[in-house]
Amino acid sequence: MNDDGLPDMVLANRNSRQATASYLCLSIGGGRVGEPCREVSIGSATTISVAAVNGDGALDLIVPHRDGGQGYVCLNNGAGTVKDGLLDIVVARSEATNMMYFGGRHPPA
């Protein structure tokens, strides 16, 4: 996620009783992650996808809300993933094409 060649970790959390944070943990090598891990969303996530979605070549996080709440696309700034402050819509469907809408603007083609 931060282009240092080390594998990073994304943790999706789901708790049906309260909003739960999901995290990005950047590797520092040797099977360890740096602290603290970065919160990428609050909600009910069971699956977080990693893909380059806005045309800049950096890997971004697609965080759908498991229980019908707000999904997010967390755009990577090169040092890890950050939110841009705009609400996004992520539609993940098992029997159709997944879709993303970036808070009032579309990613470059």
Backbone as JSON Lines, residues from 0, in Angstrom:
{"i":0,"aa":"M","n":[0.81,-1.2,0.0],"ca":[0.0,0.0,0.0],"c":[0.85,1.26,0.0]}
{"i":1,"aa":"N","n":[2.03,1.22,0.62],"ca":[2.87,2.41,0.64],"c":[4.09,2.28,-0.28]}
{"i":2,"aa":"D","n":[4.05,1.3,-1.19],"ca":[5.05,1.14,-2.25],"c":[6.47,0.92,-1.73]}
{"i":3,"aa":"D","n":[6.59,0.25,-0.57],"ca":[7.93,-0.05,-0.06],"c":[8.35,-1.49,-0.33]}
{"i":4,"aa":"G","n":[7.5,-2.26,-1.03],"ca":[7.82,-3.63,-1.38],"c":[7.51,-4.65,-0.3]}
{"i":5,"aa":"L","n":[7.03,-4.2,0.85],"ca":[6.67,-5.11,1.95],"c":[5.17,-5.35,1.93]}
{"i":6,"aa":"P","n":[4.74,-6.6,2.23],"ca":[3.3,-6.88,2.24],"c":[2.62,-6.25,3.45]}
{"i":7,"aa":"D","n":[1.57,-5.49,3.2],"ca":[0.8,-4.85,4.26],"c":[-0.45,-5.67,4.55]}
{"i":8,"aa":"M","n":[-1.16,-5.33,5.61],"ca":[-2.32,-6.11,6.03],"c":[-3.54,-5.2,6.14]}
{"i":9,"aa":"V","n":[-4.68,-5.69,5.62],"ca":[-5.95,-4.99,5.74],"c":[-6.87,-5.88,6.58]}
{"i":10,"aa":"L","n":[-7.44,-5.31,7.64],"ca":[-8.29,-6.06,8.56],"c":[-9.72,-5.56,8.47]}
{"i":11,"aa":"A","n":[-10.63,-6.42,8.01],"ca":[-12.05,-6.09,7.95],"c":[-12.71,-6.59,9.22]}
{"i":12,"aa":"N","n":[-13.51,-5.75,9.86],"ca":[-14.19,-6.12,11.1],"c":[-15.69,-6.0,10.93]}
{"i":13,"aa":"R","n":[-16.4,-6.94,11.5],"ca":[-17.85,-6.9,11.48],"c":[-18.35,-7.19,12.88]}
{"i":14,"aa":"N","n":[-19.21,-6.31,13.37],"ca":[-19.87,-6.49,14.66],"c":[-21.3,-6.05,14.48]}
{"i":15,"aa":"S","n":[-22.25,-6.95,14.64],"ca":[-23.64,-6.64,14.37],"c":[-24.27,-5.73,15.41]}
{"i":16,"aa":"R","n":[-23.62,-5.53,16.53],"ca":[-24.22,-4.73,17.6],"c":[-23.78,-3.27,17.6]}
{"i":17,"aa":"Q","n":[-22.62,-2.98,17.05],"ca":[-22.12,-1.6,17.05],"c":[-21.16,-1.41,15.89]}
{"i":18,"aa":"A","n":[-20.94,-0.16,15.52],"ca":[-19.99,0.15,14.46],"c":[-18.59,-0.26,14.89]}
{"i":19,"aa":"T","n":[-17.86,-0.91,14.0],"ca":[-16.54,-1.43,14.29],"c":[-15.56,-0.91,13.25]}
{"i":20,"aa":"A","n":[-14.36,-0.59,13.65],"ca":[-13.36,-0.07,12.72],"c":[-12.68,-1.2,11.96]}
{"i":21,"aa":"S","n":[-12.33,-0.91,10.7],"ca":[-11.46,-1.76,9.9],"c":[-10.14,-1.01,9.75]}
{"i":22,"aa":"Y","n":[-9.04,-1.76,9.58],"ca":[-7.72,-1.14,9.66],"c":[-6.8,-1.54,8.52]}
{"i":23,"aa":"L","n":[-5.86,-0.66,8.23],"ca":[-4.72,-0.92,7.37],"c":[-3.48,-0.91,8.26]}
{"i":24,"aa":"C","n":[-2.72,-2.01,8.24],"ca":[-1.5,-2.11,9.03],"c":[-0.31,-2.2,8.07]}
{"i":25,"aa":"L","n":[0.57,-1.23,8.11],"ca":[1.72,-1.18,7.22],"c":[2.87,-2.02,7.79]}
{"i":26,"aa":"S","n":[3.45,-2.84,6.94],"ca":[4.54,-3.73,7.35],"c":[5.82,-2.94,7.61]}
{"i":27,"aa":"I","n":[6.58,-3.41,8.62],"ca":[7.91,-2.84,8.87],"c":[8.98,-3.91,8.65]}
{"i":28,"aa":"G","n":[8.54,-5.06,8.1],"ca":[9.48,-6.15,7.79],"c":[9.54,-7.17,8.9]}
{"i":29,"aa":"G","n":[10.07,-8.34,8.57],"ca":[10.23,-9.4,9.55],"c":[8.92,-9.95,10.08]}
{"i":30,"aa":"G","n":[7.84,-9.82,9.3],"ca":[6.54,-10.31,9.76],"c":[5.87,-9.42,10.78]}
{"i":31,"aa":"R","n":[6.34,-8.18,10.93],"ca":[5.78,-7.24,11.9],"c":[5.12,-6.08,11.19]}
{"i":32,"aa":"V","n":[4.17,-5.44,11.88],"ca":[3.54,-4.23,11.36],"c":[3.84,-3.07,12.29]}
{"i":33,"aa":"G","n":[3.86,-1.88,11.69],"ca":[4.08,-0.68,12.49],"c":[2.84,-0.32,13.28]}
{"i":34,"aa":"E","n":[3.03,0.39,14.34],"ca":[1.9,0.82,15.15],"c":[1.81,2.32,15.13]}
{"i":35,"aa":"P","n":[0.65,2.89,15.22],"ca":[-0.62,2.17,15.23],"c":[-1.08,1.83,13.81]}
{"i":36,"aa":"C","n":[-1.96,0.86,13.7],"ca":[-2.59,0.59,12.41],"c":[-3.53,1.76,12.11]}
{"i":37,"aa":"R","n":[-3.78,2.0,10.82],"ca":[-4.6,3.15,10.41],"c":[-6.05,2.72,10.21]}
{"i":38,"aa":"E","n":[-6.96,3.43,10.83],"ca":[-8.39,3.16,10.66],"c":[-8.8,3.6,9.25]}
{"i":39,"aa":"V","n":[-9.45,2.71,8.51],"ca":[-9.87,3.07,7.15],"c":[-11.37,3.23,7.03]}
{"i":40,"aa":"S","n":[-12.15,2.67,7.95],"ca":[-13.59,2.85,7.92],"c":[-14.19,2.43,9.25]}
{"i":41,"aa":"I","n":[-15.39,2.92,9.49],"ca":[-16.19,2.49,10.63],"c":[-17.47,1.91,10.04]}
{"i":42,"aa":"G","n":[-17.78,0.7,10.4],"ca":[-18.99,0.08,9.87],"c":[-18.88,-1.42,9.99]}
{"i":43,"aa":"S","n":[-19.65,-2.1,9.19],"ca":[-19.72,-3.55,9.22],"c":[-19.13,-4.09,7.93]}
{"i":44,"aa":"A","n":[-17.85,-4.41,7.94],"ca":[-17.18,-4.89,6.72],"c":[-16.74,-6.33,6.92]}
{"i":45,"aa":"T","n":[-17.01,-7.17,5.94],"ca":[-16.5,-8.53,5.98],"c":[-15.49,-8.78,4.88]}
{"i":46,"aa":"T","n":[-15.49,-7.94,3.86],"ca":[-14.56,-8.09,2.74],"c":[-14.07,-6.71,2.33]}
{"i":47,"aa":"I","n":[-12.76,-6.53,2.27],"ca":[-12.17,-5.29,1.75],"c":[-11.33,-5.69,0.55]}
{"i":48,"aa":"S","n":[-11.58,-5.05,-0.58],"ca":[-10.83,-5.34,-1.8],"c":[-9.73,-4.32,-2.01]}
{"i":49,"aa":"V","n":[-8.65,-4.75,-2.61],"ca":[-7.53,-3.87,-2.94],"c":[-7.42,-3.81,-4.45]}
{"i":50,"aa":"A","n":[-7.46,-2.6,-5.01],"ca":[-7.38,-2.42,-6.46],"c":[-6.98,-0.97,-6.75]}
{"i":51,"aa":"A","n":[-6.37,-0.75,-7.9],"ca":[-6.07,0.61,-8.36],"c":[-7.31,1.11,-9.08]}
{"i":52,"aa":"V","n":[-8.08,2.0,-8.44],"ca":[-9.38,2.37,-8.98],"c":[-9.47,3.77,-9.57]}
{"i":53,"aa":"N","n":[-8.55,4.68,-9.25],"ca":[-8.72,6.05,-9.73],"c":[-7.7,6.47,-10.79]}
{"i":54,"aa":"G","n":[-7.0,5.51,-11.36],"ca":[-6.14,5.82,-12.5],"c":[-4.74,6.29,-12.17]}
{"i":55,"aa":"D","n":[-4.35,6.38,-10.9],"ca":[-3.01,6.85,-10.58],"c":[-2.0,5.72,-10.39]}
{"i":56,"aa":"G","n":[-2.45,4.47,-10.5],"ca":[-1.56,3.32,-10.37],"c":[-1.33,2.84,-8.95]}
{"i":57,"aa":"A","n":[-1.71,3.62,-7.94],"ca":[-1.55,3.21,-6.54],"c":[-2.72,2.31,-6.14]}
{"i":58,"aa":"L","n":[-2.45,1.34,-5.27],"ca":[-3.52,0.47,-4.79],"c":[-4.41,1.21,-3.8]}
{"i":59,"aa":"D","n":[-5.71,1.09,-3.99],"ca":[-6.72,1.73,-3.15],"c":[-7.52,0.64,-2.45]}
{"i":60,"aa":"L","n":[-8.32,1.03,-1.44],"ca":[-9.15,0.07,-0.72],"c":[-10.61,0.31,-1.04]}
{"i":61,"aa":"I","n":[-11.32,-0.76,-1.32],"ca":[-12.76,-0.71,-1.56],"c":[-13.41,-1.39,-0.37]}
{"i":62,"aa":"V","n":[-14.17,-0.61,0.42],"ca":[-14.71,-1.11,1.69],"c":[-16.24,-1.05,1.63]}
{"i":63,"aa":"P","n":[-16.89,-2.14,1.2],"ca":[-18.36,-2.14,1.21],"c":[-18.86,-2.36,2.63]}
{"i":64,"aa":"H","n":[-20.01,-1.79,2.95],"ca":[-20.62,-1.98,4.26],"c":[-21.48,-3.23,4.19]}
{"i":65,"aa":"R","n":[-21.21,-4.18,5.04],"ca":[-21.86,-5.49,5.0],"c":[-23.36,-5.44,5.26]}
{"i":66,"aa":"D","n":[-23.83,-4.5,6.07],"ca":[-25.22,-4.48,6.49],"c":[-26.01,-3.31,5.92]}
{"i":67,"aa":"G","n":[-25.65,-2.85,4.73],"ca":[-26.43,-1.83,4.04],"c":[-26.09,-0.39,4.38]}
{"i":68,"aa":"G","n":[-25.04,-0.14,5.12],"ca":[-24.64,1.22,5.46],"c":[-23.71,1.81,4.4]}
{"i":69,"aa":"Q","n":[-23.02,2.88,4.75],"ca":[-22.14,3.6,3.82],"c":[-20.9,2.8,3.49]}
{"i":70,"aa":"G","n":[-20.65,2.56,2.2],"ca":[-19.4,1.97,1.74],"c":[-18.42,3.07,1.4]}
{"i":71,"aa":"Y","n":[-17.14,2.73,1.3],"ca":[-16.11,3.72,1.01],"c":[-15.12,3.21,-0.02]}
{"i":72,"aa":"V","n":[-14.57,4.13,-0.78],"ca":[-13.38,3.88,-1.57],"c":[-12.31,4.76,-0.94]}
{"i":73,"aa":"C","n":[-11.3,4.14,-0.35],"ca":[-10.23,4.87,0.32],"c":[-9.07,4.99,-0.65]}
{"i":74,"aa":"L","n":[-8.82,6.2,-1.12],"ca":[-7.78,6.44,-2.13],"c":[-6.41,6.53,-1.48]}
{"i":75,"aa":"N","n":[-5.44,5.92,-2.12],"ca":[-4.07,5.85,-1.6],"c":[-3.31,7.12,-1.99]}
{"i":76,"aa":"N","n":[-2.62,7.71,-1.01],"ca":[-1.81,8.9,-1.27],"c":[-0.33,8.57,-1.43]}
{"i":77,"aa":"G","n":[0.0,7.27,-1.5],"ca":[1.38,6.85,-1.65],"c":[2.06,6.5,-0.34]}
{"i":78,"aa":"A","n":[1.52,6.97,0.77],"ca":[2.08,6.66,2.08],"c":[1.14,5.76,2.87]}
{"i":79,"aa":"G","n":[0.12,5.24,2.24],"ca":[-0.93,4.47,2.89],"c":[-2.25,5.03,2.43]}
{"i":80,"aa":"T","n":[-3.31,4.46,2.88],"ca":[-4.62,4.87,2.38],"c":[-5.21,5.97,3.25]}
{"i":81,"aa":"V","n":[-5.84,6.93,2.59],"ca":[-6.48,8.03,3.3],"c":[-7.87,8.24,2.71]}
{"i":82,"aa":"K","n":[-8.74,8.83,3.5],"ca":[-10.06,9.21,3.0],"c":[-9.96,10.6,2.4]}
{"i":83,"aa":"D","n":[-10.83,10.89,1.43],"ca":[-10.82,12.21,0.82],"c":[-11.91,13.11,1.39]}
{"i":84,"aa":"G","n":[-12.68,12.61,2.37],"ca":[-13.73,13.42,2.99],"c":[-15.05,13.37,2.26]}
{"i":85,"aa":"L","n":[-15.12,12.7,1.12],"ca":[-16.35,12.61,0.35],"c":[-16.94,11.22,0.51]}
{"i":86,"aa":"L","n":[-18.27,11.14,0.61],"ca":[-18.93,9.85,0.7],"c":[-18.91,9.17,-0.66]}
{"i":87,"aa":"D","n":[-18.66,7.88,-0.67],"ca":[-18.64,7.08,-1.89],"c":[-19.69,5.99,-1.77]}
{"i":88,"aa":"I","n":[-20.06,5.43,-2.89],"ca":[-20.98,4.31,-2.89],"c":[-20.25,3.12,-3.49]}
{"i":89,"aa":"V","n":[-20.27,2.0,-2.77],"ca":[-19.69,0.77,-3.25],"c":[-20.8,-0.27,-3.27]}
{"i":90,"aa":"V","n":[-21.04,-0.86,-4.43],"ca":[-22.05,-1.9,-4.54],"c":[-21.34,-3.19,-4.9]}
{"i":91,"aa":"A","n":[-21.3,-4.13,-3.96],"ca":[-20.67,-5.42,-4.2],"c":[-21.78,-6.47,-4.28]}
{"i":92,"aa":"R","n":[-21.86,-7.12,-5.43],"ca":[-22.92,-8.1,-5.64],"c":[-22.3,-9.42,-6.08]}
{"i":93,"aa":"S","n":[-22.82,-10.51,-5.53],"ca":[-22.24,-11.81,-5.85],"c":[-22.64,-12.32,-7.23]}
{"i":94,"aa":"E","n":[-23.74,-11.82,-7.8],"ca":[-24.22,-12.34,-9.07],"c":[-24.22,-11.31,-10.19]}
{"i":95,"aa":"A","n":[-23.5,-10.21,-10.01],"ca":[-23.47,-9.16,-11.03],"c":[-22.17,-8.36,-10.88]}
{"i":96,"aa":"T","n":[-21.98,-7.41,-11.76],"ca":[-20.78,-6.57,-11.74],"c":[-20.79,-5.65,-10.53]}
{"i":97,"aa":"N","n":[-19.65,-5.53,-9.85],"ca":[-19.53,-4.57,-8.75],"c":[-19.42,-3.17,-9.32]}
{"i":98,"aa":"M","n":[-19.89,-2.17,-8.55],"ca":[-19.87,-0.79,-9.02],"c":[-19.33,0.13,-7.93]}
{"i":99,"aa":"M","n":[-18.73,1.26,-8.36],"ca":[-18.25,2.28,-7.44],"c":[-18.64,3.65,-7.95]}
{"i":100,"aa":"Y","n":[-19.02,4.53,-7.05],"ca":[-19.29,5.92,-7.38],"c":[-18.5,6.78,-6.4]}
{"i":101,"aa":"F","n":[-17.67,7.66,-6.94],"ca":[-16.77,8.47,-6.12],"c":[-17.4,9.82,-5.78]}
{"i":102,"aa":"G","n":[-17.99,9.95,-4.63],"ca":[-18.53,11.16,-4.05],"c":[-18.62,12.4,-4.92]}
{"i":103,"aa":"G","n":[-19.42,12.37,-5.95],"ca":[-19.66,13.54,-6.77],"c":[-18.71,13.7,-7.95]}
{"i":104,"aa":"R","n":[-17.76,12.82,-8.1],"ca":[-16.87,12.9,-9.26],"c":[-16.45,11.49,-9.65]}
{"i":105,"aa":"H","n":[-16.15,11.31,-10.88],"ca":[-15.74,10.01,-11.39],"c":[-14.23,9.94,-11.5]}
{"i":106,"aa":"P","n":[-13.65,8.75,-11.33],"ca":[-12.2,8.63,-11.5],"c":[-11.84,8.84,-12.98]}
{"i":107,"aa":"P","n":[-10.6,9.22,-13.27],"ca":[-10.19,9.38,-14.66],"c":[-10.37,8.08,-15.44]}
{"i":108,"aa":"A","n":[-10.69,8.2,-16.7],"ca":[-10.88,7.0,-17.54],"c":[-9.56,6.39,-17.89]}
